[in-house]
């Protein structure tokens, strides 16, 4: 028996370090520091090592007019005189319109981009802006040992297995839509946020269950925000399950289509500047949708369900469920919650993300 952390535990440690502004090291590659939590002294130390670059996604590179020679990522060379405010302005689009001129930027085209890809993946998994200062090292493992830094393997970062989910507890919770409600708690073994399943009645496991995969939306679900249709969809799904007497609603902690609440608020701020929801995500450096629907499929399997009647307006969600081994026998529309504040948002989801509204 060993007390040493395994690969999954080391990745969780790396995410925590990046959120605190602590560097991590990718084995055989080099140092990674999240741009969002970077401080001046650590930037100076990185620049002194030589070869420092800012890794950004191809979406962010397009906004910066920087060439993404590596395809999905770009490595922007950092001069030895680079200042913290300038580096963070490259990473964060908040002031792009006020200060559009940040270049000329030199992007690297030679060398391996594996460190940059690993850095972006780590920042995304830590719910930080997808931008990182990276410094290649010949002896990365030795550097990690010398400075007591977390060391992770690039393969585990770039192709992460979904963390196993443990069913922690379930208990009866009478709800307004049904007194026969039960809440199940599932905890990922990588230390990530817990996910929930609300079971209505006693669904027959041998039959397709009326199901909804609902991604957490603090603003819509709890605050009644009018910028989205999440709150009405949550309550509408539960009401339909209550009316039918059975169903299961998965409440997945993947805020903002998987980018986290802070980044979702950054996207909202960009929407106030005139960008639509997809354009805002891209300016931040994210894809349209960063969610991992394997989580929902695994919870359904653990609860004994193999087929669903899926409450959704999103055909892509159906494809992802079926790709994860869950049969979707019927799409059940859930068209609720449109108002004067979210009309444009819903129109964008229909036009750019294929939602059936």
C-alpha atoms as a printed R data frame, in Angstrom:
    type eleno elety resid chain resno       x      y       z
1   ATOM     1    CA   UNK     A     1   0.000  0.000   0.000
2   ATOM     2    CA   UNK     A     2   1.228  3.480  -0.860
3   ATOM     3    CA   UNK     A     3   0.282  6.846   0.544
4   ATOM     4    CA   UNK     A     4   1.378  8.689  -2.604
5   ATOM     5    CA   UNK     A     5  -1.385 10.418  -4.590
6   ATOM     6    CA   UNK     A     6  -2.444  8.761  -7.852
7   ATOM     7    CA   UNK     A     7  -2.839 10.466 -11.244
8   ATOM     8    CA   UNK     A     8  -6.379 11.679 -10.546
9   ATOM     9    CA   UNK     A     9  -5.378 13.102  -7.183
10  ATOM    10    CA   UNK     A    10  -2.367 14.874  -8.678
11  ATOM    11    CA   UNK     A    11  -4.595 16.522 -11.283
12  ATOM    12    CA   UNK     A    12  -6.940 17.729  -8.543
13  ATOM    13    CA   UNK     A    13  -3.946 19.118  -6.675
14  ATOM    14    CA   UNK     A    14  -2.755 20.870  -9.843
15  ATOM    15    CA   UNK     A    15  -6.133 22.540 -10.352
16  ATOM    16    CA   UNK     A    16  -6.116 23.820  -6.774
17  ATOM    17    CA   UNK     A    17  -2.560 25.130  -7.145
18  ATOM    18    CA   UNK     A    18  -3.398 27.028 -10.330
19  ATOM    19    CA   UNK     A    19  -6.440 28.632  -8.695
20  ATOM    20    CA   UNK     A    20  -4.152 29.907  -5.907
21  ATOM    21    CA   UNK     A    21  -1.547 31.200  -8.346
22  ATOM    22    CA   UNK     A    22   0.966 28.440  -7.586
23  ATOM    23    CA   UNK     A    23   2.906 27.072 -10.583
24  ATOM    24    CA   UNK     A    24   2.611 23.423 -11.572
25  ATOM    25    CA   UNK     A    25   4.927 21.364 -13.742
26  ATOM    26    CA   UNK     A    26   4.038 19.085 -16.650
27  ATOM    27    CA   UNK     A    27   6.423 16.124 -16.765
28  ATOM    28    CA   UNK     A    28   8.846 16.223 -19.674
29  ATOM    29    CA   UNK     A    29   7.611 19.650 -20.716
30  ATOM    30    CA   UNK     A    30   7.787 22.618 -18.348
31  ATOM    31    CA   UNK     A    31   6.115 25.105 -16.011
32  ATOM    32    CA   UNK     A    32   2.491 26.263 -16.146
33  ATOM    33    CA   UNK     A    33   1.079 29.343 -14.408
34  ATOM    34    CA   UNK     A    34  -2.560 30.399 -14.901
35  ATOM    35    CA   UNK     A    35  -2.607 33.917 -16.322
36  ATOM    36    CA   UNK     A    36  -5.658 34.840 -14.257
37  ATOM    37    CA   UNK     A    37  -3.955 34.172 -10.904
38  ATOM    38    CA   UNK     A    38  -0.424 35.132 -11.934
39  ATOM    39    CA   UNK     A    39   1.484 37.651  -9.802
40  ATOM    40    CA   UNK     A    40   4.319 39.967 -10.714
41  ATOM    41    CA   UNK     A    41   7.124 38.178  -8.864
42  ATOM    42    CA   UNK     A    42   6.359 34.793 -10.411
43  ATOM    43    CA   UNK     A    43   6.082 36.361 -13.874
44  ATOM    44    CA   UNK     A    44   9.532 37.917 -13.385
45  ATOM    45    CA   UNK     A    45  10.910 34.539 -12.307
46  ATOM    46    CA   UNK     A    46   9.464 32.860 -15.400
47  ATOM    47    CA   UNK     A    47  10.859 35.503 -17.734
48  ATOM    48    CA   UNK     A    48  14.297 35.056 -16.165
49  ATOM    49    CA   UNK     A    49  14.294 31.380 -17.167
50  ATOM    50    CA   UNK     A    50  13.944 32.318 -20.839
51  ATOM    51    CA   UNK     A    51  11.557 31.013 -23.474
52  ATOM    52    CA   UNK     A    52   8.386 32.063 -21.673
53  ATOM    53    CA   UNK     A    53   5.193 32.259 -23.724
54  ATOM    54    CA   UNK     A    54   1.519 32.902 -23.121
55  ATOM    55    CA   UNK     A    55  -0.603 29.958 -24.250
56  ATOM    56    CA   UNK     A    56  -4.087 30.919 -25.469
57  ATOM    57    CA   UNK     A    57  -6.752 29.092 -27.461
58  ATOM    58    CA   UNK     A    58  -7.258 29.611 -31.175
59  ATOM    59    CA   UNK     A    59 -10.469 31.537 -30.366
60  ATOM    60    CA   UNK     A    60  -8.624 34.019 -28.176
61  ATOM    61    CA   UNK     A    61  -5.782 34.223 -30.685
62  ATOM    62    CA   UNK     A    62  -8.254 35.224 -33.411
63  ATOM    63    CA   UNK     A    63  -9.476 38.131 -31.278
64  ATOM    64    CA   UNK     A    64  -5.872 39.199 -30.599
65  ATOM    65    CA   UNK     A    65  -4.973 38.884 -34.309
66  ATOM    66    CA   UNK     A    66  -2.262 36.419 -33.278
67  ATOM    67    CA   UNK     A    67  -1.479 33.459 -35.512
68  ATOM    68    CA   UNK     A    68  -2.369 30.070 -34.070
69  ATOM    69    CA   UNK     A    69   0.346 28.111 -35.858
70  ATOM    70    CA   UNK     A    70  -0.406 25.112 -33.653
71  ATOM    71    CA   UNK     A    71  -4.038 24.972 -34.787
72  ATOM    72    CA   UNK     A    72  -6.045 24.781 -31.570
73  ATOM    73    CA   UNK     A    73  -3.647 26.886 -29.471
74  ATOM    74    CA   UNK     A    74  -1.258 29.787 -29.947
75  ATOM    75    CA   UNK     A    75   1.989 30.485 -28.108
76  ATOM    76    CA   UNK     A    76   2.606 34.205 -27.787
77  ATOM    77    CA   UNK     A    77   6.275 34.930 -27.066
78  ATOM    78    CA   UNK     A    78   6.758 37.029 -23.922
79  ATOM    79    CA   UNK     A    79   9.595 39.561 -24.050
80  ATOM    80    CA   UNK     A    80  11.828 39.842 -21.004
81  ATOM    81    CA   UNK     A    81  10.286 43.249 -20.279
82  ATOM    82    CA   UNK     A    82   6.688 41.941 -20.213
83  ATOM    83    CA   UNK     A    83   4.541 43.441 -17.455
84  ATOM    84    CA   UNK     A    84   1.854 41.654 -15.486
85  ATOM    85    CA   UNK     A    85  -0.940 44.000 -16.575
86  ATOM    86    CA   UNK     A    86  -0.087 43.481 -20.254
87  ATOM    87    CA   UNK     A    87   0.031 39.683 -19.953
88  ATOM    88    CA   UNK     A    88  -3.295 39.576 -18.145
89  ATOM    89    CA   UNK     A    89  -4.845 41.936 -20.692
90  ATOM    90    CA   UNK     A    90  -3.911 39.435 -23.398
91  ATOM    91    CA   UNK     A    91  -5.722 36.728 -21.437
92  ATOM    92    CA   UNK     A    92  -8.820 38.673 -20.386
93  ATOM    93    CA   UNK     A    93 -11.042 40.333 -23.021
94  ATOM    94    CA   UNK     A    94 -12.769 42.665 -20.550
95  ATOM    95    CA   UNK     A    95 -11.029 45.773 -21.900
96  ATOM    96    CA   UNK     A    96 -10.457 44.699 -25.501
97  ATOM    97    CA   UNK     A    97 -12.731 47.395 -26.919
98  ATOM    98    CA   UNK     A    98 -11.201 50.137 -24.772
99  ATOM    99    CA   UNK     A    99  -7.627 49.001 -25.489
100 ATOM   100    CA   UNK     A   100  -7.650 47.103 -28.783
101 ATOM   101    CA   UNK     A   101  -3.938 47.521 -29.611
102 ATOM   102    CA   UNK     A   102  -1.842 45.003 -27.676
103 ATOM   103    CA   UNK     A   103   0.676 43.994 -30.338
104 ATOM   104    CA   UNK     A   104   2.524 43.462 -32.435
105 ATOM   105    CA   UNK     A   105   2.490 39.917 -31.078
106 ATOM   106    CA   UNK     A   106   5.062 37.278 -31.982
107 ATOM   107    CA   UNK     A   107   3.572 33.801 -31.986
108 ATOM   108    CA   UNK     A   108   5.808 30.745 -31.975
109 ATOM   109    CA   UNK     A   109   5.614 28.178 -34.756
110 ATOM   110    CA   UNK     A   110   8.558 25.904 -33.927
111 ATOM   111    CA   UNK     A   111   8.799 23.382 -31.142
112 ATOM   112    CA   UNK     A   112   6.248 21.171 -29.424
113 ATOM   113    CA   UNK     A   113   2.920 22.737 -28.435
114 ATOM   114    CA   UNK     A   114   2.094 19.944 -25.977
115 ATOM   115    CA   UNK     A   115   2.904 22.082 -22.944
116 ATOM   116    CA   UNK     A   116   0.609 24.853 -24.195
117 ATOM   117    CA   UNK     A   117  -2.250 22.383 -24.801
118 ATOM   118    CA   UNK     A   118  -1.819 20.874 -21.354
119 ATOM   119    CA   UNK     A   119  -1.780 24.345 -19.793
120 ATOM   120    CA   UNK     A   120  -5.064 25.340 -21.504
121 ATOM   121    CA   UNK     A   121  -6.731 22.075 -20.486
122 ATOM   122    CA   UNK     A   122  -5.655 22.552 -16.861
123 ATOM   123    CA   UNK     A   123  -6.903 26.138 -16.737
124 ATOM   124    CA   UNK     A   124 -10.265 25.115 -18.169
125 ATOM   125    CA   UNK     A   125 -10.644 22.285 -15.672
126 ATOM   126    CA   UNK     A   126  -9.823 24.751 -12.870
127 ATOM   127    CA   UNK     A   127 -12.626 27.070 -14.173
128 ATOM   128    CA   UNK     A   128 -10.078 29.809 -14.891
129 ATOM   129    CA   UNK     A   129  -9.566 31.861 -18.033
130 ATOM   130    CA   UNK     A   130  -8.038 29.533 -20.654
131 ATOM   131    CA   UNK     A   131  -4.655 31.255 -20.785
132 ATOM   132    CA   UNK     A   132  -1.369 30.364 -19.111
133 ATOM   133    CA   UNK     A   133   2.258 31.400 -18.965
134 ATOM   134    CA   UNK     A   134   4.365 28.398 -19.970
135 ATOM   135    CA   UNK     A   135   8.125 27.885 -19.814
136 ATOM   136    CA   UNK     A   136   9.719 24.805 -21.409
137 ATOM   137    CA   UNK     A   137  12.258 23.007 -19.216
138 ATOM   138    CA   UNK     A   138  14.793 20.302 -19.997
139 ATOM   139    CA   UNK     A   139  14.523 18.750 -16.549
140 ATOM   140    CA   UNK     A   140  10.917 19.424 -15.590
141 ATOM   141    CA   UNK     A   141  10.754 16.684 -12.962
142 ATOM   142    CA   UNK     A   142  13.914 17.945 -11.285
143 ATOM   143    CA   UNK     A   143  12.565 21.499 -11.254
144 ATOM   144    CA   UNK     A   144   9.331 20.298  -9.639
145 ATOM   145    CA   UNK     A   145  11.265 18.464  -6.929
146 ATOM   146    CA   UNK     A   146  13.593 21.418  -6.294
147 ATOM   147    CA   UNK     A   147  10.710 23.870  -5.858
148 ATOM   148    CA   UNK     A   148   8.180 21.481  -4.252
149 ATOM   149    CA   UNK     A   149   5.722 21.905  -7.152
150 ATOM   150    CA   UNK     A   150   2.964 19.549  -8.243
151 ATOM   151    CA   UNK     A   151   4.045 17.362 -11.162
152 ATOM   152    CA   UNK     A   152   1.462 15.971 -13.610
153 ATOM   153    CA   UNK     A   153   1.723 13.811 -16.702
154 ATOM   154    CA   UNK     A   154   0.783 15.455 -20.003
155 ATOM   155    CA   UNK     A   155  -1.192 12.418 -21.191
156 ATOM   156    CA   UNK     A   156  -3.416 12.505 -18.107
157 ATOM   157    CA   UNK     A   157  -4.100 16.206 -18.670
158 ATOM   158    CA   UNK     A   158  -4.817 16.036 -22.397
159 ATOM   159    CA   UNK     A   159  -6.931 12.872 -22.348
160 ATOM   160    CA   UNK     A   160  -8.443 12.736 -18.860
161 ATOM   161    CA   UNK     A   161 -10.591  9.806 -17.901
162 ATOM   162    CA   UNK     A   162 -13.859 10.864 -16.331
163 ATOM   163    CA   UNK     A   163 -13.526 10.686 -12.580
164 ATOM   164    CA   UNK     A   164 -15.461  7.840 -11.024
165 ATOM   165    CA   UNK     A   165 -18.687  8.899  -9.333
166 ATOM   166    CA   UNK     A   166 -19.674  7.591  -5.924
167 ATOM   167    CA   UNK     A   167 -23.304  7.468  -4.846
168 ATOM   168    CA   UNK     A   168 -23.050  9.102  -1.412
169 ATOM   169    CA   UNK     A   169 -26.580  9.253  -0.046
170 ATOM   170    CA   UNK     A   170 -30.221  9.634  -1.004
171 ATOM   171    CA   UNK     A   171 -33.155 10.806   1.056
172 ATOM   172    CA   UNK     A   172 -36.837 11.556   0.642
173 ATOM   173    CA   UNK     A   173 -37.562 15.224  -0.085
174 ATOM   174    CA   UNK     A   174 -41.257 16.141  -0.551
175 ATOM   175    CA   UNK     A   175 -41.524 18.753  -3.314
176 ATOM   176    CA   UNK     A   176 -44.264 21.106  -4.405
177 ATOM   177    CA   UNK     A   177 -44.518 19.206  -7.700
178 ATOM   178    CA   UNK     A   178 -44.590 15.819  -5.988
179 ATOM   179    CA   UNK     A   179 -44.542 14.644  -2.401
180 ATOM   180    CA   UNK     A   180 -42.769 11.524  -3.700
181 ATOM   181    CA   UNK     A   181 -39.447 13.239  -4.293
182 ATOM   182    CA   UNK     A   182 -35.999 11.827  -3.507
183 ATOM   183    CA   UNK     A   183 -32.617 13.559  -3.794
184 ATOM   184    CA   UNK     A   184 -29.500 11.547  -4.677
185 ATOM   185    CA   UNK     A   185 -25.974 12.943  -4.182
186 ATOM   186    CA   UNK     A   186 -23.070 11.808  -6.374
187 ATOM   187    CA   UNK     A   187 -19.471 12.764  -5.600
188 ATOM   188    CA   UNK     A   188 -16.627 12.531  -8.143
189 ATOM   189    CA   UNK     A   189 -13.470 10.891  -6.847
190 ATOM   190    CA   UNK     A   190 -11.288 13.697  -8.234
191 ATOM   191    CA   UNK     A   191 -12.466 16.135  -5.568
192 ATOM   192    CA   UNK     A   192 -14.694 18.027  -7.998
193 ATOM   193    CA   UNK     A   193 -18.135 19.429  -7.331
194 ATOM   194    CA   UNK     A   194 -20.939 17.046  -6.431
195 ATOM   195    CA   UNK     A   195 -23.837 16.395  -8.803
196 ATOM   196    CA   UNK     A   196 -27.451 15.672  -7.897
197 ATOM   197    CA   UNK     A   197 -30.361 13.612  -9.168
198 ATOM   198    CA   UNK     A   198 -33.945 14.482  -8.264
199 ATOM   199    CA   UNK     A   199 -36.098 11.376  -8.578
200 ATOM   200    CA   UNK     A   200 -39.847 11.857  -8.826
201 ATOM   201    CA   UNK     A   201 -42.034  8.903  -7.854
202 ATOM   202    CA   UNK     A   202 -40.754  5.394  -8.542
203 ATOM   203    CA   UNK     A   203 -39.778  5.240 -12.227
204 ATOM   204    CA   UNK     A   204 -39.754  1.792 -13.787
205 ATOM   205    CA   UNK     A   205 -36.096  0.998 -14.565
206 ATOM   206    CA   UNK     A   206 -37.225 -1.333 -17.372
207 ATOM   207    CA   UNK     A   207 -38.926  1.535 -19.243
208 ATOM   208    CA   UNK     A   208 -37.549  4.776 -20.734
209 ATOM   209    CA   UNK     A   209 -37.683  7.394 -17.981
210 ATOM   210    CA   UNK     A   210 -38.741 11.010 -18.468
211 ATOM   211    CA   UNK     A   211 -35.401 12.733 -17.834
212 ATOM   212    CA   UNK     A   212 -33.842 16.162 -17.884
213 ATOM   213    CA   UNK     A   213 -30.107 16.948 -17.831
214 ATOM   214    CA   UNK     A   214 -30.038 20.383 -16.242
215 ATOM   215    CA   UNK     A   215 -26.778 22.292 -15.874
216 ATOM   216    CA   UNK     A   216 -26.557 24.441 -12.762
217 ATOM   217    CA   UNK     A   217 -27.402 28.104 -13.310
218 ATOM   218    CA   UNK     A   218 -27.009 30.163 -10.147
219 ATOM   219    CA   UNK     A   219 -28.412 33.298 -11.753
220 ATOM   220    CA   UNK     A   220 -31.403 31.657 -13.409
221 ATOM   221    CA   UNK     A   221 -32.260 28.871 -10.968
222 ATOM   222    CA   UNK     A   222 -31.757 30.789  -7.722
223 ATOM   223    CA   UNK     A   223 -31.997 34.486  -8.575
224 ATOM   224    CA   UNK     A   224 -34.685 34.346 -11.234
225 ATOM   225    CA   UNK     A   225 -32.472 35.971 -13.865
226 ATOM   226    CA   UNK     A   226 -34.269 37.011 -17.042
227 ATOM   227    CA   UNK     A   227 -31.133 36.728 -19.201
228 ATOM   228    CA   UNK     A   228 -31.672 32.996 -19.758
229 ATOM   229    CA   UNK     A   229 -34.445 30.402 -19.687
230 ATOM   230    CA   UNK     A   230 -32.762 28.088 -17.159
231 ATOM   231    CA   UNK     A   231 -35.010 28.714 -14.167
232 ATOM   232    CA   UNK     A   232 -38.264 28.176 -16.085
233 ATOM   233    CA   UNK     A   233 -36.782 25.052 -17.677
234 ATOM   234    CA   UNK     A   234 -35.807 23.644 -14.282
235 ATOM   235    CA   UNK     A   235 -39.227 24.176 -12.782
236 ATOM   236    CA   UNK     A   236 -41.059 23.251 -15.983
237 ATOM   237    CA   UNK     A   237 -39.257 19.913 -16.146
238 ATOM   238    CA   UNK     A   238 -40.056 19.116 -12.519
239 ATOM   239    CA   UNK     A   239 -43.697 20.072 -13.025
240 ATOM   240    CA   UNK     A   240 -43.992 17.764 -16.033
241 ATOM   241    CA   UNK     A   241 -42.434 14.902 -14.077
242 ATOM   242    CA   UNK     A   242 -44.815 15.597 -11.214
243 ATOM   243    CA   UNK     A   243 -47.778 15.541 -13.595
244 ATOM   244    CA   UNK     A   244 -46.692 12.190 -15.036
245 ATOM   245    CA   UNK     A   245 -45.906 10.836 -11.581
246 ATOM   246    CA   UNK     A   246 -42.351  9.770 -12.399
247 ATOM   247    CA   UNK     A   247 -39.093 11.115 -13.755
248 ATOM   248    CA   UNK     A   248 -35.515 11.997 -12.940
249 ATOM   249    CA   UNK     A   249 -33.855 15.413 -13.176
250 ATOM   250    CA   UNK     A   250 -30.063 15.467 -13.117
251 ATOM   251    CA   UNK     A   251 -28.677 18.707 -11.682
252 ATOM   252    CA   UNK     A   252 -25.104 18.859 -12.954
253 ATOM   253    CA   UNK     A   253 -22.669 21.396 -11.537
254 ATOM   254    CA   UNK     A   254 -21.440 22.645 -14.911
255 ATOM   255    CA   UNK     A   255 -22.290 26.332 -14.654
256 ATOM   256    CA   UNK     A   256 -22.227 28.448 -17.783
257 ATOM   257    CA   UNK     A   257 -22.104 25.479 -20.185
258 ATOM   258    CA   UNK     A   258 -19.072 24.231 -18.294
259 ATOM   259    CA   UNK     A   259 -16.962 27.400 -17.923
260 ATOM   260    CA   UNK     A   260 -17.899 28.258 -14.321
261 ATOM   261    CA   UNK     A   261 -19.806 31.139 -12.784
262 ATOM   262    CA   UNK     A   262 -16.945 33.666 -12.855
263 ATOM   263    CA   UNK     A   263 -16.349 33.100 -16.562
264 ATOM   264    CA   UNK     A   264 -20.088 33.178 -17.212
265 ATOM   265    CA   UNK     A   265 -20.200 36.632 -15.622
266 ATOM   266    CA   UNK     A   266 -17.292 37.641 -17.860
267 ATOM   267    CA   UNK     A   267 -19.365 36.460 -20.820
268 ATOM   268    CA   UNK     A   268 -22.337 38.494 -19.551
269 ATOM   269    CA   UNK     A   269 -20.123 41.578 -19.361
270 ATOM   270    CA   UNK     A   270 -19.068 41.001 -22.965
271 ATOM   271    CA   UNK     A   271 -22.721 40.619 -23.965
272 ATOM   272    CA   UNK     A   272 -23.286 44.083 -22.499
273 ATOM   273    CA   UNK     A   273 -20.643 45.289 -24.972
274 ATOM   274    CA   UNK     A   274 -22.732 43.941 -27.861
275 ATOM   275    CA   UNK     A   275 -21.486 40.377 -28.366
276 ATOM   276    CA   UNK     A   276 -23.896 37.455 -28.444
277 ATOM   277    CA   UNK     A   277 -23.524 34.472 -26.100
278 ATOM   278    CA   UNK     A   278 -21.415 32.407 -28.534
279 ATOM   279    CA   UNK     A   279 -19.198 35.329 -29.524
280 ATOM   280    CA   UNK     A   280 -18.624 36.141 -25.843
281 ATOM   281    CA   UNK     A   281 -17.478 32.583 -25.129
282 ATOM   282    CA   UNK     A   282 -15.111 32.680 -28.077
283 ATOM   283    CA   UNK     A   283 -13.586 36.009 -27.051
284 ATOM   284    CA   UNK     A   284 -12.890 34.469 -23.650
285 ATOM   285    CA   UNK     A   285 -11.184 31.560 -25.380
286 ATOM   286    CA   UNK     A   286 -13.827 28.892 -24.804
287 ATOM   287    CA   UNK     A   287 -15.776 26.640 -27.137
288 ATOM   288    CA   UNK     A   288 -19.539 27.127 -27.484
289 ATOM   289    CA   UNK     A   289 -20.136 24.328 -24.958
290 ATOM   290    CA   UNK     A   290 -17.528 22.925 -22.546
291 ATOM   291    CA   UNK     A   291 -19.803 20.537 -20.637
292 ATOM   292    CA   UNK     A   292 -19.024 16.854 -20.054
293 ATOM   293    CA   UNK     A   293 -22.223 14.873 -20.560
294 ATOM   294    CA   UNK     A   294 -20.506 11.614 -19.633
295 ATOM   295    CA   UNK     A   295 -21.315 12.616 -16.070
296 ATOM   296    CA   UNK     A   296 -25.047 12.599 -16.724
297 ATOM   297    CA   UNK     A   297 -24.887  9.278 -18.549
298 ATOM   298    CA   UNK     A   298 -22.953  7.671 -15.691
299 ATOM   299    CA   UNK     A   299 -25.433  8.897 -13.079
300 ATOM   300    CA   UNK     A   300 -28.326  7.477 -15.103
301 ATOM   301    CA   UNK     A   301 -26.553  4.118 -15.336
302 ATOM   302    CA   UNK     A   302 -25.814  4.088 -11.610
303 ATOM   303    CA   UNK     A   303 -29.509  4.702 -10.959
304 ATOM   304    CA   UNK     A   304 -30.430  1.788 -13.201
305 ATOM   305    CA   UNK     A   305 -31.660  3.666 -16.285
306 ATOM   306    CA   UNK     A   306 -30.556  2.750 -19.793
307 ATOM   307    CA   UNK     A   307 -33.140  4.603 -21.859
308 ATOM   308    CA   UNK     A   308 -34.748  8.032 -21.528
309 ATOM   309    CA   UNK     A   309 -37.411 10.315 -22.896
310 ATOM   310    CA   UNK     A   310 -35.238 13.413 -22.833
311 ATOM   311    CA   UNK     A   311 -36.664 16.811 -21.959
312 ATOM   312    CA   UNK     A   312 -34.524 19.058 -24.149
313 ATOM   313    CA   UNK     A   313 -34.520 21.503 -27.055
314 ATOM   314    CA   UNK     A   314 -30.899 20.650 -27.881
315 ATOM   315    CA   UNK     A   315 -30.337 17.891 -30.492
316 ATOM   316    CA   UNK     A   316 -26.633 17.841 -29.630
317 ATOM   317    CA   UNK     A   317 -27.512 16.706 -26.119
318 ATOM   318    CA   UNK     A   318 -29.362 13.729 -27.600
319 ATOM   319    CA   UNK     A   319 -26.328 12.803 -29.701
320 ATOM   320    CA   UNK     A   320 -24.027 13.075 -26.707
321 ATOM   321    CA   UNK     A   321 -26.268 10.899 -24.549
322 ATOM   322    CA   UNK     A   322 -26.464  8.210 -27.211
323 ATOM   323    CA   UNK     A   323 -22.706  8.455 -27.699
324 ATOM   324    CA   UNK     A   324 -22.374  7.695 -23.987
325 ATOM   325    CA   UNK     A   325 -24.544  4.586 -24.263
326 ATOM   326    CA   UNK     A   326 -27.889  6.003 -23.101
327 ATOM   327    CA   UNK     A   327 -30.742  5.361 -25.538
328 ATOM   328    CA   UNK     A   328 -32.911  8.414 -26.230
329 ATOM   329    CA   UNK     A   329 -36.244  7.045 -27.441
330 ATOM   330    CA   UNK     A   330 -37.996 10.422 -27.577
331 ATOM   331    CA   UNK     A   331 -37.176 14.121 -27.450
332 ATOM   332    CA   UNK     A   332 -39.709 15.913 -25.263
333 ATOM   333    CA   UNK     A   333 -39.761 19.687 -26.001
334 ATOM   334    CA   UNK     A   334 -39.305 22.119 -23.120
335 ATOM   335    CA   UNK     A   335 -40.106 25.520 -24.581
336 ATOM   336    CA   UNK     A   336 -40.608 27.855 -21.653
337 ATOM   337    CA   UNK     A   337 -39.148 31.044 -20.242
338 ATOM   338    CA   UNK     A   338 -38.786 33.393 -23.218
339 ATOM   339    CA   UNK     A   339 -39.011 37.077 -22.306
340 ATOM   340    CA   UNK     A   340 -37.940 40.481 -23.594
341 ATOM   341    CA   UNK     A   341 -34.515 40.184 -21.916
342 ATOM   342    CA   UNK     A   342 -33.519 36.792 -23.301
343 ATOM   343    CA   UNK     A   343 -35.093 36.852 -26.768
344 ATOM   344    CA   UNK     A   344 -31.742 37.523 -28.427
345 ATOM   345    CA   UNK     A   345 -30.014 34.862 -26.326
346 ATOM   346    CA   UNK     A   346 -32.560 32.234 -27.365
347 ATOM   347    CA   UNK     A   347 -32.341 33.309 -31.007
348 ATOM   348    CA   UNK     A   348 -28.566 32.834 -30.887
349 ATOM   349    CA   UNK     A   349 -28.951 29.366 -29.355
350 ATOM   350    CA   UNK     A   350 -31.282 28.447 -32.203
351 ATOM   351    CA   UNK     A   351 -29.171 29.971 -34.987
352 ATOM   352    CA   UNK     A   352 -25.676 28.997 -33.796
353 ATOM   353    CA   UNK     A   353 -26.160 26.011 -31.484
354 ATOM   354    CA   UNK     A   354 -29.018 24.280 -33.254
355 ATOM   355    CA   UNK     A   355 -31.582 24.464 -30.448
356 ATOM   356    CA   UNK     A   356 -35.164 23.759 -31.531
357 ATOM   357    CA   UNK     A   357 -37.059 26.761 -30.190
